[in-house]
Structures are given as structure tokens and as C-alpha cells.
Coordinates of N, CA and C in Angstrom, one line a residue:
M1 N 29.3 38.2 7.1 CA 28.8 37.9 8.5 C 29.5 36.8 9.1
E2 N 30.0 37.0 10.3 CA 30.7 36.0 11.1 C 30.0 35.7 12.4
I3 N 29.7 34.4 12.6 CA 28.9 34.0 13.8 C 29.7 33.0 14.6
E4 N 29.9 33.2 15.9 CA 30.5 32.2 16.8 C 29.4 31.9 17.8
Y5 N 29.1 30.6 17.9 CA 28.0 30.2 18.8 C 28.6 29.3 20.0
V6 N 28.3 29.8 21.2 CA 28.6 29.0 22.4 C 27.3 29.0 23.2
K7 N 26.8 27.9 23.5 CA 25.5 27.7 24.0 C 25.0 28.9 24.8
G8 N 23.9 29.5 24.4 CA 23.3 30.6 25.1 C 24.0 32.0 24.8
N9 N 25.1 32.0 24.1 CA 25.9 33.2 23.8 C 26.3 33.1 22.4
I10 N 26.1 34.2 21.7 CA 26.4 34.3 20.2 C 27.2 35.6 20.0
S11 N 28.3 35.4 19.4 CA 29.1 36.6 19.0 C 29.0 36.7 17.5
I12 N 28.6 37.9 17.0 CA 28.4 38.1 15.6 C 29.0 39.4 15.1
R13 N 29.6 39.4 13.9 CA 30.1 40.6 13.3 C 29.4 40.7 12.0
K14 N 28.7 41.9 11.8 CA 28.0 42.1 10.6 C 27.8 43.6 10.4
E15 N 27.5 44.0 9.1 CA 27.2 45.3 8.8 C 25.8 45.6 9.3
L16 N 25.6 46.7 10.0 CA 24.3 47.0 10.5 C 23.3 47.6 9.5
L17 N 22.1 47.1 9.5 CA 21.0 47.6 8.7 C 20.4 48.8 9.5
S18 N 19.6 49.6 8.8 CA 18.9 50.6 9.5 C 17.9 50.1 10.5
L19 N 17.3 48.9 10.2 CA 16.4 48.2 11.2 C 17.2 47.8 12.4
D20 N 18.5 47.4 12.3 CA 19.3 47.0 13.4 C 19.5 48.3 14.3
N21 N 19.8 49.4 13.7 CA 20.0 50.6 14.5 C 18.8 51.1 15.2
F22 N 17.6 50.9 14.6 CA 16.3 51.2 15.2 C 16.2 50.3 16.5
V23 N 16.4 49.0 16.4 CA 16.3 48.1 17.5 C 17.3 48.4 18.6
L24 N 18.5 48.7 18.2 CA 19.5 49.0 19.2 C 19.2 50.3 20.0
A25 N 18.7 51.3 19.3 CA 18.3 52.5 20.0 C 17.2 52.2 21.0
F26 N 16.3 51.3 20.7 CA 15.1 51.1 21.6 C 15.5 50.2 22.8
I27 N 16.3 49.2 22.5 CA 16.6 48.3 23.6 C 17.6 48.9 24.6
E28 N 18.3 50.0 24.1 CA 19.2 50.7 25.0 C 18.4 51.3 26.1
L29 N 17.1 51.7 25.8 CA 16.3 52.4 26.8 C 15.7 51.3 27.8
L30 N 15.5 50.1 27.3 CA 15.1 49.0 28.2 C 16.2 48.7 29.2
D31 N 17.4 48.7 28.6 CA 18.6 48.4 29.5 C 18.8 49.5 30.6
K32 N 18.6 50.7 30.1 CA 18.8 51.8 31.1 C 17.7 51.8 32.2
S33 N 16.5 51.2 31.8 CA 15.4 51.1 32.8 C 15.5 49.8 33.6
S34 N 16.5 49.0 33.3 CA 16.6 47.7 34.0 C 15.4 46.8 33.8
I35 N 14.8 46.8 32.6 CA 13.7 46.0 32.2 C 14.2 44.8 31.4
D36 N 13.9 43.6 31.9 CA 14.3 42.4 31.3 C 13.4 42.2 30.0
Y37 N 14.1 41.9 28.9 CA 13.4 41.7 27.6 C 13.9 40.6 26.8
V38 N 13.2 40.2 25.8 CA 13.6 39.3 24.8 C 13.0 39.6 23.5
I39 N 13.8 39.6 22.4 CA 13.4 39.9 21.1 C 12.9 38.6 20.4
V40 N 11.7 38.6 19.8 CA 11.1 37.4 19.2 C 10.6 37.7 17.8
S41 N 10.2 36.7 17.2 CA 9.5 36.7 15.9 C 10.4 37.1 14.7
G42 N 9.8 37.7 13.7 CA 10.5 37.8 12.4 C 11.9 38.5 12.4
Y43 N 12.1 39.5 13.2 CA 13.4 40.2 13.2 C 14.5 39.2 13.6
V44 N 14.2 38.2 14.3 CA 15.3 37.2 14.7 C 16.0 36.7 13.4
G45 N 15.2 36.2 12.5 CA 15.7 35.7 11.2 C 16.4 36.8 10.4
I46 N 15.7 38.0 10.3 CA 16.3 39.1 9.6 C 17.7 39.5 10.1
F47 N 17.8 39.5 11.4 CA 19.1 39.9 12.0 C 20.2 38.9 11.5
F48 N 19.8 37.6 11.4 CA 20.9 36.6 11.0 C 20.9 36.4 9.5
G49 N 20.3 37.3 8.7 CA 20.5 37.3 7.3 C 19.3 36.9 6.4
R50 N 18.2 36.6 7.0 CA 17.0 36.2 6.2 C 16.6 37.5 5.4
S51 N 16.4 37.3 4.1 CA 16.0 38.4 3.3 C 14.4 38.5 3.2
R52 N 13.9 39.3 4.0 CA 12.5 39.7 4.0 C 12.2 41.0 4.7
N53 N 11.2 41.6 4.3 CA 10.8 42.9 4.9 C 9.9 42.7 6.1
T54 N 10.0 43.7 7.1 CA 9.1 43.7 8.2 C 8.9 45.2 8.6
E55 N 7.7 45.5 9.0 CA 7.4 46.8 9.5 C 7.4 46.9 11.0
D56 N 7.5 45.8 11.7 CA 7.5 45.8 13.1 C 8.5 44.8 13.7
V57 N 8.9 45.1 14.9 CA 9.8 44.2 15.7 C 9.1 43.9 17.0
D58 N 9.1 42.6 17.4 CA 8.3 42.2 18.6 C 9.3 42.0 19.7
I59 N 8.9 42.5 20.9 CA 9.7 42.4 22.1 C 8.8 42.0 23.3
L60 N 9.1 41.0 24.0 CA 8.4 40.6 25.2 C 9.3 41.2 26.4
I61 N 8.6 41.8 27.4 CA 9.3 42.3 28.6 C 8.7 41.7 29.8
E62 N 9.4 41.7 30.9 CA 9.0 41.3 32.2 C 7.7 42.1 32.6
R63 N 6.9 41.5 33.5 CA 5.8 42.2 34.0 C 6.3 43.2 35.2
C64 N 6.8 44.3 34.8 CA 7.4 45.2 35.7 C 6.3 46.1 36.4
D65 N 6.7 46.7 37.5 CA 5.7 47.6 38.1 C 5.6 48.9 37.4
S66 N 4.6 49.7 37.8 CA 4.4 51.0 37.1 C 5.5 52.0 37.2
K67 N 6.2 51.9 38.4 CA 7.3 52.9 38.6 C 8.4 52.6 37.6
K68 N 8.8 51.4 37.4 CA 9.9 51.0 36.5 C 9.4 51.4 35.1
F69 N 8.2 51.1 34.7 CA 7.7 51.4 33.4 C 7.7 52.9 33.2
Q70 N 7.3 53.7 34.2 CA 7.3 55.1 34.1 C 8.7 55.7 33.7
E71 N 9.7 55.1 34.3 CA 11.1 55.5 34.0 C 11.4 55.2 32.5
F72 N 11.0 54.0 32.1 CA 11.3 53.7 30.7 C 10.5 54.6 29.8
W73 N 9.2 54.9 30.1 CA 8.4 55.8 29.3 C 9.0 57.2 29.1
S74 N 9.5 57.7 30.2 CA 10.1 59.0 30.2 C 11.3 59.1 29.3
L75 N 12.1 58.0 29.3 CA 13.3 58.0 28.5 C 12.9 57.8 27.0
T76 N 11.9 57.0 26.8 CA 11.5 56.6 25.4 C 10.9 57.8 24.7
M77 N 10.1 58.6 25.4 CA 9.4 59.8 24.8 C 10.4 60.9 24.3
Q78 N 11.7 60.8 24.7 CA 12.6 61.7 24.2 C 13.0 61.5 22.7
K79 N 12.8 60.2 22.3 CA 13.2 59.9 20.9 C 12.1 59.2 20.1
F80 N 11.2 58.6 20.8 CA 10.1 57.8 20.2 C 8.8 58.4 20.5
E81 N 7.8 57.9 19.7 CA 6.4 58.2 20.0 C 5.6 56.9 20.1
C82 N 4.6 56.9 20.9 CA 3.7 55.7 21.1 C 2.5 55.9 20.1
M83 N 2.3 54.9 19.4 CA 1.2 54.9 18.4 C -0.2 54.8 18.9
N84 N -0.3 54.1 20.0 CA -1.7 53.8 20.5 C -2.0 54.2 21.9
A85 N -1.1 54.8 22.6 CA -1.4 55.3 24.0 C -0.9 56.8 24.1
K86 N -1.7 57.6 24.7 CA -1.4 59.0 24.8 C -0.4 59.4 26.0
N87 N -0.4 58.5 27.0 CA 0.4 58.8 28.2 C 0.8 57.6 28.9
Q88 N 1.7 57.7 29.8 CA 2.3 56.6 30.5 C 1.2 55.8 31.3
E89 N 0.3 56.4 31.9 CA -0.7 55.7 32.7 C -1.6 54.9 31.8
D90 N -2.1 55.4 30.7 CA -2.9 54.6 29.8 C -2.1 53.4 29.2
A91 N -0.8 53.7 28.9 CA 0.0 52.7 28.3 C 0.2 51.5 29.2
Y92 N 0.3 51.8 30.5 CA 0.5 50.7 31.5 C -0.8 50.0 31.9
K93 N -1.8 50.8 32.2 CA -3.0 50.3 32.7 C -4.0 49.7 31.6
E94 N -4.1 50.4 30.5 CA -5.0 50.1 29.5 C -4.5 49.1 28.5
Y95 N -3.2 49.1 28.3 CA -2.6 48.2 27.3 C -1.8 47.1 27.9
L96 N -0.6 47.4 28.5 CA 0.3 46.3 28.9 C -0.4 45.5 30.0
S97 N -1.0 46.1 31.0 CA -1.7 45.3 32.1 C -2.8 44.5 31.6
N98 N -3.4 44.8 30.4 CA -4.5 44.0 29.8 C -3.9 43.1 28.7
D99 N -2.6 42.9 28.7 CA -2.0 42.0 27.8 C -2.2 42.4 26.3
S100 N -2.3 43.7 26.1 CA -2.3 44.3 24.8 C -0.9 45.0 24.5
S101 N -0.6 45.0 23.3 CA 0.8 45.5 23.0 C 0.8 47.0 22.7
L102 N 1.9 47.6 23.0 CA 2.2 49.0 22.7 C 3.1 49.1 21.4
R103 N 2.8 50.1 20.6 CA 3.7 50.3 19.4 C 4.4 51.6 19.5
F104 N 5.7 51.6 19.3 CA 6.5 52.8 19.3 C 7.2 52.9 18.0
Y105 N 7.4 54.2 17.6 CA 8.2 54.5 16.4 C 9.0 55.7 16.6
E106 N 10.1 55.8 15.9 CA 10.9 57.0 16.0 C 10.2 58.2 15.5
K107 N 10.4 59.3 16.2 CA 9.7 60.6 15.8 C 9.8 60.9 14.4
N108 N 8.7 61.2 13.7 CA 8.6 61.6 12.3 C 8.9 60.4 11.4
N109 N 8.8 59.2 11.9 CA 9.1 58.0 11.0 C 8.3 56.9 11.5
F110 N 7.1 56.6 10.9 CA 6.2 55.7 11.4 C 6.6 54.2 11.2
I111 N 7.5 54.0 10.2 CA 7.9 52.6 9.9 C 9.5 52.6 10.0
P112 N 10.1 51.6 10.7 CA 9.4 50.5 11.4 C 8.9 50.9 12.7
N113 N 8.2 50.0 13.4 CA 7.8 50.3 14.7 C 8.0 49.1 15.6
M114 N 8.1 49.4 16.9 CA 8.4 48.4 17.9 C 7.1 47.9 18.6
E115 N 6.8 46.6 18.6 CA 5.6 46.1 19.3 C 6.1 45.5 20.6
L116 N 5.6 46.1 21.7 CA 6.1 45.8 23.1 C 4.9 45.2 23.9
K117 N 5.2 44.1 24.6 CA 4.1 43.6 25.4 C 4.7 42.8 26.6
F118 N 3.9 42.7 27.6 CA 4.3 41.9 28.8 C 4.2 40.4 28.4
V119 N 5.1 39.6 29.1 CA 4.9 38.1 29.0 C 3.6 37.8 29.6
K120 N 2.8 36.9 29.0 CA 1.5 36.6 29.5 C 1.2 35.2 29.8
N121 N 2.0 34.3 29.4 CA 1.8 32.8 29.7 C 3.1 32.1 30.0
D122 N 3.0 30.8 30.2 CA 4.2 30.1 30.6 C 5.2 30.0 29.5
F123 N 4.7 29.9 28.2 CA 5.6 29.9 27.1 C 6.4 31.2 27.0
D124 N 5.7 32.3 27.1 CA 6.4 33.6 27.1 C 7.4 33.7 28.2
K125 N 7.0 33.3 29.4 CA 8.0 33.3 30.5 C 9.2 32.5 30.3
L126 N 9.0 31.3 29.7 CA 10.1 30.4 29.3 C 11.0 31.1 28.3
T127 N 10.4 31.8 27.3 CA 11.1 32.5 26.3 C 12.0 33.5 26.9
L128 N 11.5 34.3 27.9 CA 12.3 35.3 28.5 C 13.4 34.7 29.3
K129 N 13.1 33.5 30.0 CA 14.1 32.9 30.9 C 15.2 32.3 30.1
T130 N 15.0 31.7 29.0 CA 16.0 30.9 28.2 C 16.6 31.7 27.0
K131 N 16.5 33.0 27.0 CA 16.9 33.8 25.9 C 18.4 33.6 25.6
N132 N 18.8 33.9 24.4 CA 20.2 33.9 24.0 C 20.7 35.3 24.1
Q133 N 22.0 35.4 24.6 CA 22.7 36.7 24.5 C 23.4 36.9 23.2
I134 N 23.2 38.0 22.6 CA 23.9 38.3 21.3 C 24.9 39.4 21.6
N135 N 26.2 39.1 21.3 CA 27.3 40.1 21.3 C 27.5 40.6 19.9
L136 N 27.2 41.8 19.6 CA 27.2 42.3 18.3 C 28.4 43.2 18.1
N137 N 29.2 42.9 17.1 CA 30.4 43.7 16.7 C 31.3 44.1 17.9
N138 N 31.3 43.3 18.9 CA 32.1 43.6 20.1 C 31.7 44.9 20.8
K139 N 30.5 45.3 20.6 CA 30.1 46.6 21.0 C 28.7 46.6 21.7
Y140 N 27.8 45.8 21.2 CA 26.4 45.8 21.6 C 26.0 44.5 22.2
R141 N 25.1 44.5 23.2 CA 24.5 43.3 23.7 C 23.0 43.3 23.5
M142 N 22.5 42.2 23.0 CA 21.1 42.0 22.7 C 20.6 40.7 23.2
F143 N 19.3 40.5 23.4 CA 18.8 39.3 23.9 C 17.6 38.8 22.9
F144 N 17.9 37.6 22.4 CA 16.9 37.0 21.4 C 16.3 35.7 22.0
S145 N 15.1 35.4 21.5 CA 14.6 34.1 21.9 C 15.5 33.0 21.5
S146 N 15.5 31.9 22.3 CA 16.3 30.8 22.0 C 15.8 30.2 20.7
F147 N 16.7 29.6 19.9 CA 16.3 29.1 18.6 C 15.4 27.9 18.7
E148 N 15.5 27.1 19.8 CA 14.6 26.0 20.0 C 13.2 26.5 20.1
L149 N 12.9 27.5 20.9 CA 11.6 28.0 21.1 C 11.1 28.8 19.9
Q150 N 12.0 29.6 19.3 CA 11.6 30.4 18.2 C 11.2 29.6 17.0
I151 N 11.9 28.6 16.7 CA 11.6 27.7 15.5 C 10.3 27.0 15.8
A152 N 10.1 26.5 17.0 CA 8.8 25.8 17.3 C 7.7 26.7 17.2
Y153 N 7.8 27.9 17.8 CA 6.7 28.9 17.8 C 6.4 29.4 16.4
K154 N 7.3 29.5 15.5 CA 7.1 29.9 14.2 C 6.3 28.8 13.4
L155 N 6.6 27.6 13.7 CA 5.8 26.5 13.1 C 4.4 26.5 13.7
F156 N 4.3 26.8 14.9 CA 2.9 26.9 15.6 C 2.1 28.0 14.9
L157 N 2.7 29.2 14.6 CA 1.9 30.2 13.9 C 1.4 29.8 12.5
G158 N 2.3 29.1 11.8 CA 1.9 28.4 10.6 C 1.7 29.2 9.3
A159 N 1.8 30.5 9.3 CA 1.7 31.3 8.1 C 2.9 31.1 7.3
Q160 N 2.8 31.3 6.0 CA 3.9 31.0 5.1 C 5.2 31.7 5.5
K161 N 5.1 33.0 5.9 CA 6.3 33.7 6.2 C 6.9 33.1 7.5
D162 N 6.0 32.7 8.4 CA 6.5 32.1 9.7 C 7.2 30.7 9.5
I163 N 6.6 29.9 8.6 CA 7.2 28.7 8.2 C 8.6 28.9 7.6
E164 N 8.7 29.9 6.7 CA 10.0 30.2 6.1 C 11.0 30.7 7.1
D165 N 10.5 31.5 8.1 CA 11.4 31.9 9.2 C 11.9 30.7 9.9
A166 N 11.0 29.8 10.3 CA 11.4 28.6 11.0 C 12.5 27.8 10.2
R167 N 12.2 27.6 8.9 CA 13.2 26.8 8.1 C 14.5 27.5 8.0
F168 N 14.5 28.9 7.9 CA 15.8 29.6 7.8 C 16.6 29.4 9.0
L169 N 16.0 29.6 10.2 CA 16.7 29.5 11.5 C 17.2 28.0 11.7
Y170 N 16.3 27.1 11.3 CA 16.7 25.7 11.5 C 17.9 25.3 10.7
K171 N 17.9 25.7 9.4 CA 19.1 25.4 8.6 C 20.3 26.1 9.1
L172 N 20.2 27.2 9.6 CA 21.4 28.0 10.1 C 21.9 27.4 11.4
F173 N 21.0 27.0 12.3 CA 21.5 26.6 13.7 C 21.1 25.2 14.1
N174 N 20.7 24.3 13.2 CA 20.2 23.0 13.6 C 21.3 22.2 14.4
K175 N 22.5 22.4 14.0 CA 23.6 21.7 14.7 C 23.8 22.1 16.1
E176 N 23.3 23.3 16.4 CA 23.5 23.9 17.8 C 22.3 23.7 18.7
L177 N 21.2 23.2 18.2 CA 20.0 23.1 19.0 C 20.1 22.0 20.1
D178 N 19.5 22.3 21.2 CA 19.3 21.3 22.3 C 18.1 20.5 21.9
R179 N 18.3 19.3 21.4 CA 17.2 18.5 20.9 C 16.1 18.3 21.9
R180 N 16.5 18.1 23.2 CA 15.5 17.9 24.2 C 14.6 19.1 24.4
I181 N 15.2 20.3 24.4 CA 14.4 21.5 24.6 C 13.5 21.7 23.3
F182 N 14.1 21.5 22.2 CA 13.3 21.7 20.9 C 12.2 20.7 20.8
E183 N 12.4 19.4 21.1 CA 11.3 18.5 21.0 C 10.2 18.8 22.1
G184 N 10.7 19.3 23.2 CA 9.7 19.7 24.3 C 8.9 20.8 23.8
A185 N 9.5 21.8 23.2 CA 8.7 22.9 22.7 C 7.7 22.5 21.6
L186 N 8.1 21.6 20.7 CA 7.2 21.1 19.7 C 6.0 20.3 20.4
F187 N 6.3 19.6 21.5 CA 5.2 18.9 22.2 C 4.3 19.8 22.9
V188 N 4.8 20.8 23.6 CA 4.0 21.8 24.3 C 3.1 22.6 23.4
L189 N 3.6 22.9 22.2 CA 2.8 23.7 21.3 C 2.0 22.8 20.3
K190 N 2.1 21.5 20.5 CA 1.3 20.5 19.8 C 1.4 20.7 18.3
I191 N 2.7 20.8 17.9 CA 3.0 20.9 16.4 C 2.8 19.6 15.7
P192 N 1.9 19.5 14.8 CA 1.7 18.2 14.0 C 3.0 17.8 13.4
S193 N 3.2 16.5 13.4 CA 4.4 15.9 12.8 C 4.6 16.3 11.4
Q194 N 3.5 16.4 10.6 CA 3.7 16.8 9.2 C 4.3 18.2 9.0
M195 N 4.1 19.0 10.0 CA 4.7 20.4 9.9 C 6.2 20.4 9.9
L196 N 6.8 19.3 10.5 CA 8.3 19.2 10.6 C 8.9 19.1 9.3
S197 N 8.2 18.6 8.3 CA 8.8 18.4 6.9 C 9.2 19.7 6.3
Y198 N 8.5 20.8 6.8 CA 8.9 22.1 6.3 C 10.3 22.5 6.7
L199 N 10.9 21.9 7.7 CA 12.2 22.2 8.1 C 13.3 21.7 7.1
G200 N 12.8 20.8 6.2 CA 13.7 20.2 5.2 C 14.3 18.9 5.6
D201 N 15.2 18.4 4.7 CA 15.8 17.1 4.9 C 16.7 17.0 6.1
D202 N 17.2 18.2 6.6 CA 18.1 18.2 7.7 C 17.4 17.7 9.0
Y203 N 16.1 18.0 9.1 CA 15.4 17.6 10.3 C 15.2 16.1 10.3
E204 N 14.9 15.5 9.1 CA 14.7 14.1 9.0 C 16.0 13.3 9.4
K205 N 17.1 13.9 9.0 CA 18.4 13.2 9.3 C 18.7 13.3 10.8
K206 N 18.3 14.4 11.5 CA 18.6 14.5 12.9 C 17.7 13.7 13.7
S207 N 16.5 13.4 13.2 CA 15.4 12.8 14.1 C 15.7 11.3 14.3

């Protein structure tokens, strides 16, 4: 794996996993529908080499209108199925508009699945606004949560797998972090100082 980082833009060359191909197929439909999105949570670490399994990938999208979502839904139903909504109207009104997530999977293959939801608070909106652009194998473009916000949010969640996700990303990208943004995210999420020890000795040296 080769990674080149220039603030906000990352070029990476890697062998694609089946999970990567699943994600690429899905976000292509978001791009075609001109829906702004950001990939968050566990898949971010997995994409950059963290060894762990996941059954779902989390994506936040802009609060688009029903017309734009209908276009996306029509494209998506050609290759994917929705696990929890029967039609576009229910998906938009009963789930997304009520800040509930939709789950999509490739036809005849329940795992993995994509968990899709609208941004619903200021932190989500900031995550969408400050996303990193990933240039993959000089062929694909993807958008991931900034590492500053991703690491802080994983510490906020606090489960063992989330802490390990945070530590993995911090060790990989700590030299590239904007410390002001990172410290701000820790403050907003009210991360206890003792949680920072999970990031390892590198954090203490930087602080």
C-alpha cells in the first residue's frame, strides 16, 4: 500500500478488497445522483489496512430533497436491495426524514450492507463539510471523514473496537493531523482526558 497525503487529499495505491468494490459500486450511484456524502466509522480504518471484519459500511449524506433521492433510489434498485424500506417514498419519509438509517445490500448477498443516513446535527454537518478526498489507484474518487473528526468520534463511542479504530488511525496519520481541529473535536465531544491514553505514547509526545 502506498499513501501520499496532502492536506485534505490523499492518493493511495492498494489491492482492492471485495468490501472496497462493494463501496465503490454504491458511491458511484451517489455521484451519479449528485448527492454529497462522506464515509465514516469502521470502514475508514479497514480501507487503510486495519485488520478487522465488518458487516456494514456507514455513509452520511446531505439532506437532499425527495426528487434527488428518487433519482438515486431508481439507480440503486438496479443492483441493490433495501433491507428495511419497500419503496422510495417510505425510504425517504419514514426513514431518512426521521433520522433513521437505510440499509442496502447487493442483490442475493445480504452481507456486507450499506447504512445510509442524513446528517442530523452540527457534528455530522462538519464531518460532511471537512471530508477528505481519496484518490484510489488513479482511477476512483472517494470521500472519507477527516481523520481529526474520525479519531475523536471513535473515542467518543468508546467501545473496544472503536478505541482500536481510533488508535490505528492516530498511529497512521498523527503527523498529518491539524492539532487545532483535533483538539476542538475532542472538546466538543467532551472526551475525558484519560481516554487519550488509548492513542498511545505518540499522543503524549505531541501534546
